XYZ file of C-alpha atoms in Angstrom:
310
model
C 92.110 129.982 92.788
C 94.410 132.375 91.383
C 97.647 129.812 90.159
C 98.533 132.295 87.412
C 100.971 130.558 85.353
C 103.100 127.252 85.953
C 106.530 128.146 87.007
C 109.288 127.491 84.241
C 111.289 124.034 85.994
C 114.177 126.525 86.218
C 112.406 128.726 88.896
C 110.618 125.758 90.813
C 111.536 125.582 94.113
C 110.022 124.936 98.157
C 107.409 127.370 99.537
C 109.283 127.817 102.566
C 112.053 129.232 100.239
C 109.916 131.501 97.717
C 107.442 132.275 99.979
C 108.777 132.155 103.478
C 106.428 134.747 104.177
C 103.243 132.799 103.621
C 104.659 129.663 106.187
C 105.143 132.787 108.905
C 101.797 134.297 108.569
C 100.463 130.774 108.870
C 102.245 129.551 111.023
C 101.605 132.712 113.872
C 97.826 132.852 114.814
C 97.190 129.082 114.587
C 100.048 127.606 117.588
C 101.039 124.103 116.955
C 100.204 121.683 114.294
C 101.207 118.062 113.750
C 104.162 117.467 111.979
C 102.184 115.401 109.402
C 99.330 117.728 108.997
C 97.872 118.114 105.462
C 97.288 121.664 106.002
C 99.547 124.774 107.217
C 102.703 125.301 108.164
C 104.023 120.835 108.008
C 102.523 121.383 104.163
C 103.637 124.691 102.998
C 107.191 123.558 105.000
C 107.449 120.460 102.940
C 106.032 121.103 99.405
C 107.043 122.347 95.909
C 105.586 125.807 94.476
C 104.583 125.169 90.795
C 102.768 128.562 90.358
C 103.195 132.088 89.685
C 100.193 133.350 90.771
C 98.818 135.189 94.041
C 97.664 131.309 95.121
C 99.732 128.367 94.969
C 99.639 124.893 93.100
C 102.203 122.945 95.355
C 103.283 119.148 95.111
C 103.424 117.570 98.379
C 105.855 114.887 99.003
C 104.755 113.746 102.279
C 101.151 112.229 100.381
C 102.635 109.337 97.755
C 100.839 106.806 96.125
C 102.153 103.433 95.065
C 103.108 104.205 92.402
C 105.557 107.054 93.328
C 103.172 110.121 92.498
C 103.580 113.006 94.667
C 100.262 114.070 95.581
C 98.886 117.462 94.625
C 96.895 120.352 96.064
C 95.945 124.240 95.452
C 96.413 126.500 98.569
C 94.707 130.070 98.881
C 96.814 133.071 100.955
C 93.531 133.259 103.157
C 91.511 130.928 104.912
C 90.605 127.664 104.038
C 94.550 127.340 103.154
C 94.856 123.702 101.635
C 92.303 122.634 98.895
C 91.473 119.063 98.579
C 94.601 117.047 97.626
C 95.107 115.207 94.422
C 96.622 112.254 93.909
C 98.838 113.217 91.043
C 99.838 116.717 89.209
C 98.216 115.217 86.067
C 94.802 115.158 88.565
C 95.602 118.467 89.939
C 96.011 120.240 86.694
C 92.830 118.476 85.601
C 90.596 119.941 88.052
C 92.322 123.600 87.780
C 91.676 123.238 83.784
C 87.915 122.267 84.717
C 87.190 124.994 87.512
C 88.484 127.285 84.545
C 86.165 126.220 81.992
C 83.416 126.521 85.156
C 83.729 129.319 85.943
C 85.958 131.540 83.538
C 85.096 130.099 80.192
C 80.942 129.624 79.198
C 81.788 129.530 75.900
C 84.475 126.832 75.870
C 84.085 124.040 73.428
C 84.548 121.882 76.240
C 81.332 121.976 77.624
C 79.870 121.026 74.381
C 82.264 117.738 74.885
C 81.513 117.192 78.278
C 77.589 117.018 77.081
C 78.588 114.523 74.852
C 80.627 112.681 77.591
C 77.414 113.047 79.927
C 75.050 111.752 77.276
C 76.643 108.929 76.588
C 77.166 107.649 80.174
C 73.703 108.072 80.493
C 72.745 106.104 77.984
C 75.136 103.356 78.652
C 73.732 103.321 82.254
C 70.785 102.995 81.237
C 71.340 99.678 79.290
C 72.989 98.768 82.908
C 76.336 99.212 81.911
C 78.122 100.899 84.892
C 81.562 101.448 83.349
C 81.150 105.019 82.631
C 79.568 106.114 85.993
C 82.617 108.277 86.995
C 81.833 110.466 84.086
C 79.144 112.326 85.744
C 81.335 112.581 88.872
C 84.148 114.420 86.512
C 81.263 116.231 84.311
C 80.293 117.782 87.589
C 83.652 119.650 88.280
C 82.711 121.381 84.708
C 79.832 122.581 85.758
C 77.312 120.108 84.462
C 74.105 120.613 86.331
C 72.574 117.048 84.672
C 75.805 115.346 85.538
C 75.022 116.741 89.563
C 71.577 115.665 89.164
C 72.563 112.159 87.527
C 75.552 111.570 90.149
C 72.546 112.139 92.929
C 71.273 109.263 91.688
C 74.012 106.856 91.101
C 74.835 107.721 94.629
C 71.536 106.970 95.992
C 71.344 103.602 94.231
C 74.669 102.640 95.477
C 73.909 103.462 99.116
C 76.174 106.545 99.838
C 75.300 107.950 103.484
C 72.668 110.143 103.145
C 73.105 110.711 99.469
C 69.091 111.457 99.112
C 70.057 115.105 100.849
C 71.980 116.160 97.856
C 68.007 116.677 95.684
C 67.776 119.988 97.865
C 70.769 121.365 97.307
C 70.353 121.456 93.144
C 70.435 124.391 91.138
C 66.928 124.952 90.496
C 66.846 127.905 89.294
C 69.414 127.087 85.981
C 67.190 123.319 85.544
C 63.928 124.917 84.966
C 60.882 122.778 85.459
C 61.435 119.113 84.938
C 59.219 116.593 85.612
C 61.955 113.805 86.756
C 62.659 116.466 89.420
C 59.117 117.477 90.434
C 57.708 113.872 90.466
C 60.507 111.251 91.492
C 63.520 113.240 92.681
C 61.584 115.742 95.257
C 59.768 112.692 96.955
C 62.725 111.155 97.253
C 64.399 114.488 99.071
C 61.136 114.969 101.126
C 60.895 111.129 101.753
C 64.548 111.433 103.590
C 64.146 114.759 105.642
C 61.279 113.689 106.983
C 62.228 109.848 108.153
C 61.770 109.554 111.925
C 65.099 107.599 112.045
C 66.937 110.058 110.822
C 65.295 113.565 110.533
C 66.878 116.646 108.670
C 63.553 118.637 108.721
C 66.723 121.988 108.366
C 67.472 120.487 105.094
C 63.857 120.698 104.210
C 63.073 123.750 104.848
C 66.069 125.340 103.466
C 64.935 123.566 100.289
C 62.001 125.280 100.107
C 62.862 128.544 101.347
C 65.173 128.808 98.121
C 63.107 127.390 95.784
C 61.796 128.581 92.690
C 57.745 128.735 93.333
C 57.028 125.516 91.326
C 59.543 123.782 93.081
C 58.915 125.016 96.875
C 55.399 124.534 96.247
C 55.653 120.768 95.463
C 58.259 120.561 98.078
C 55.487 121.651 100.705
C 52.913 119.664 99.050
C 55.265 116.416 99.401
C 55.625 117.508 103.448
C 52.582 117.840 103.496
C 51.133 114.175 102.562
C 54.251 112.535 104.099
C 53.586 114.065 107.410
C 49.530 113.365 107.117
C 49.815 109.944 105.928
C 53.478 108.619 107.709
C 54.666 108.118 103.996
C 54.268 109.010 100.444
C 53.125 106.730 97.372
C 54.924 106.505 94.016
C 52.759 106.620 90.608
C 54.465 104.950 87.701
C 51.365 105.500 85.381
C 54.077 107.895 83.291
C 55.126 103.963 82.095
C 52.395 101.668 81.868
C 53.812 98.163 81.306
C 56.524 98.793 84.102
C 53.661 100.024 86.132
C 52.083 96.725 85.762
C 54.744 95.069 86.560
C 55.156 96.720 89.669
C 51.193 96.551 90.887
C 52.080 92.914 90.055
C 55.009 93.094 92.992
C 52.863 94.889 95.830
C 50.732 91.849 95.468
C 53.818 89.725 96.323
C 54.849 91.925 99.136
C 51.983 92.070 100.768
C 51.723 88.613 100.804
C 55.270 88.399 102.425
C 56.967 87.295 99.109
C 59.529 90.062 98.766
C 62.010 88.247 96.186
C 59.251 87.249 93.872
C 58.427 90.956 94.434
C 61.462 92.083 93.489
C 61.641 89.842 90.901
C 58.567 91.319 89.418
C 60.284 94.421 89.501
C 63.458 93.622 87.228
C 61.366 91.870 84.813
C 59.221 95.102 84.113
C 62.488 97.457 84.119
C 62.713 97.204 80.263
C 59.391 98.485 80.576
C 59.979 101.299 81.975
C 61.106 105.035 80.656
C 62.771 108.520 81.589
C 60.296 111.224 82.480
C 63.497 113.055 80.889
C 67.255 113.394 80.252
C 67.582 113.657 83.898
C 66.394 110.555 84.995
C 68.847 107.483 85.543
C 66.057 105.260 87.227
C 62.457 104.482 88.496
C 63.358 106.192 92.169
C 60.280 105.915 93.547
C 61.105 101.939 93.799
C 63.026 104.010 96.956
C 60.573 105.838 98.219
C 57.651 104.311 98.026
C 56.269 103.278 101.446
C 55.538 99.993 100.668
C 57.855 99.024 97.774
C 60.747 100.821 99.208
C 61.326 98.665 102.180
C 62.387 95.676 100.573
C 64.914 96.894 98.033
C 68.050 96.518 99.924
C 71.555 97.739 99.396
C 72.578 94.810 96.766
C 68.650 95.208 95.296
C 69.693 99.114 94.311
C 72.462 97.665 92.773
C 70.958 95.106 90.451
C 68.532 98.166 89.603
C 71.865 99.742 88.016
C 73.309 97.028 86.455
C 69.824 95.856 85.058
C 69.125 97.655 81.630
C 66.596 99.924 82.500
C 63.846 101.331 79.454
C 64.099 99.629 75.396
């Protein structure tokens, strides 16, 4: 969005009085709205202009939280109108600065720092401390393509609603090959499209239609053995001891002993070890056919909190 500058206090004042204009031409083609929408005409009526620029940065005092913050939001002239609304203008001026540095500024310092930032979550996850999770979810609004592929993860392991969809909608192109990608992210992806209790075969094949040639050719490989066999198998030879570990736990499954399996599992996680910088876990624990089964919702969870590699 275009904000321009911040107005000086002096010259702050309601949209409906600066920019009557704007409420009218929103207000015409659209007929009623309710009174409380978060959107339109009960918005723009109700909210401060900060901005000086051809968009607007507006504080809305019909969103508060407790503790007294008027909630923030950008709106465009043009459709979609209202961005997504922030809880504070702190917040709001935080994800304007980081859109800038996204998209107007590759040679800010600041992506250097949020590298730094990224790293060290990731390493801090990876002893299964969790506290610094939400750095890849702010990382990403810089533009950080690990922090997206990282997030993915963290997302998956913590059971977000069809989180596994978000490994076909990645950058490929900008990532280059990677094996955590080829060999444990991928399955996952295909693993989700293609289960019968909850298809998204258009997801797949979007995938692969805009895929770099490495990439759409695994993807169709993956289809390909999931749809022949009903599932797909994951190969944790890449980490030897954890692989042990986890031959040790198909035993137990099969024998109908799913906590001892799981059991198994945790005890070889210090075993195990990143394909690359990319990879927070061992995902195929997910989407294995037979292993992935029994690790439930609070299972995926002791998987992040359980320090993972030595």
């Amino acid at each position: 969005m275009e904000f321009g500058a911040l107005r000086p206090s002096r010259t702050i004042g309601w949209v409906a009085d600066l920019k009557p204009e704007l409420v009218s031409i929103w207000r015409e083609p659209r007929g009623e709205w309710p009174s409380d929408a978060n959107d339109g005409p009960p918005l723009l009526e109700r909210s401060l202009l900060l901005s000086s620029g051809s968009d607007n940065f507006l504080l809305d005092p019909g969103r508060i939280d407790p503790t007294g913050e008027w909630a923030s939001c950008g709106f465009t002239n043009w459709y979609p109108g209202a961005g997504k609304h922030q809880p504070s203008f702190r917040a709001g001026m935080e994800e304007h600065y980081a859109a800038f540095v996204r998209f107007q500024a590759p040679e800010s310092e600041t992506h250097a720092e949020v590298a730094q930032q990224v790293d060290s979550a990731y390493r801090a996850s990876l002893r299964g401390d969790r506290g610094q999770e939400d750095v890849f979810e702010s990382a990403r609004s810089f533009g950080s393509l690990r922090a997206d592929v990282l997030a993915a993860q963290v997302h998956e392991l913590t059971g977000r609603y069809r989180a596994a969809l978000a490994f076909g909608r990645f950058d490929l192109d900008s990532l280059g090959p990677d094996s955590t990608v080829l060999d444990d992210l991928l399955p996952l992806f295909v693993a989700a499209c293609l289960n019968r209790r909850d298809k998204h075969q258009r997801a797949l094949d979007r995938a692969w239609r805009g895929a770099p040639a490495q990439y759409g050719e695994r993807l169709r490989q993956l289809a390909a053995q999931y749809q022949d066999t009903g599932g797909l198998d994951a190969d944790f030879s890449y980490a030897p001891g954890f692989a042990s570990g986890v031959d040790r736990a198909r035993t137990f499954i099969r024998a109908g002993h799913h906590d001892e399996a799981f059991a198994e599992i945790l005890a070889a996680l210090p075993l195990w070890k990143p394909l690359s910088s990319l990879h927070l876990a061992p995902m195929g624990l997910l989407w294995d056919r037979e292993i992935g089964p029994i690790v439930t919702h609070e299972r995926r969870q002791r998987l992040l909190s359980s320090p993972r590699t030595s």
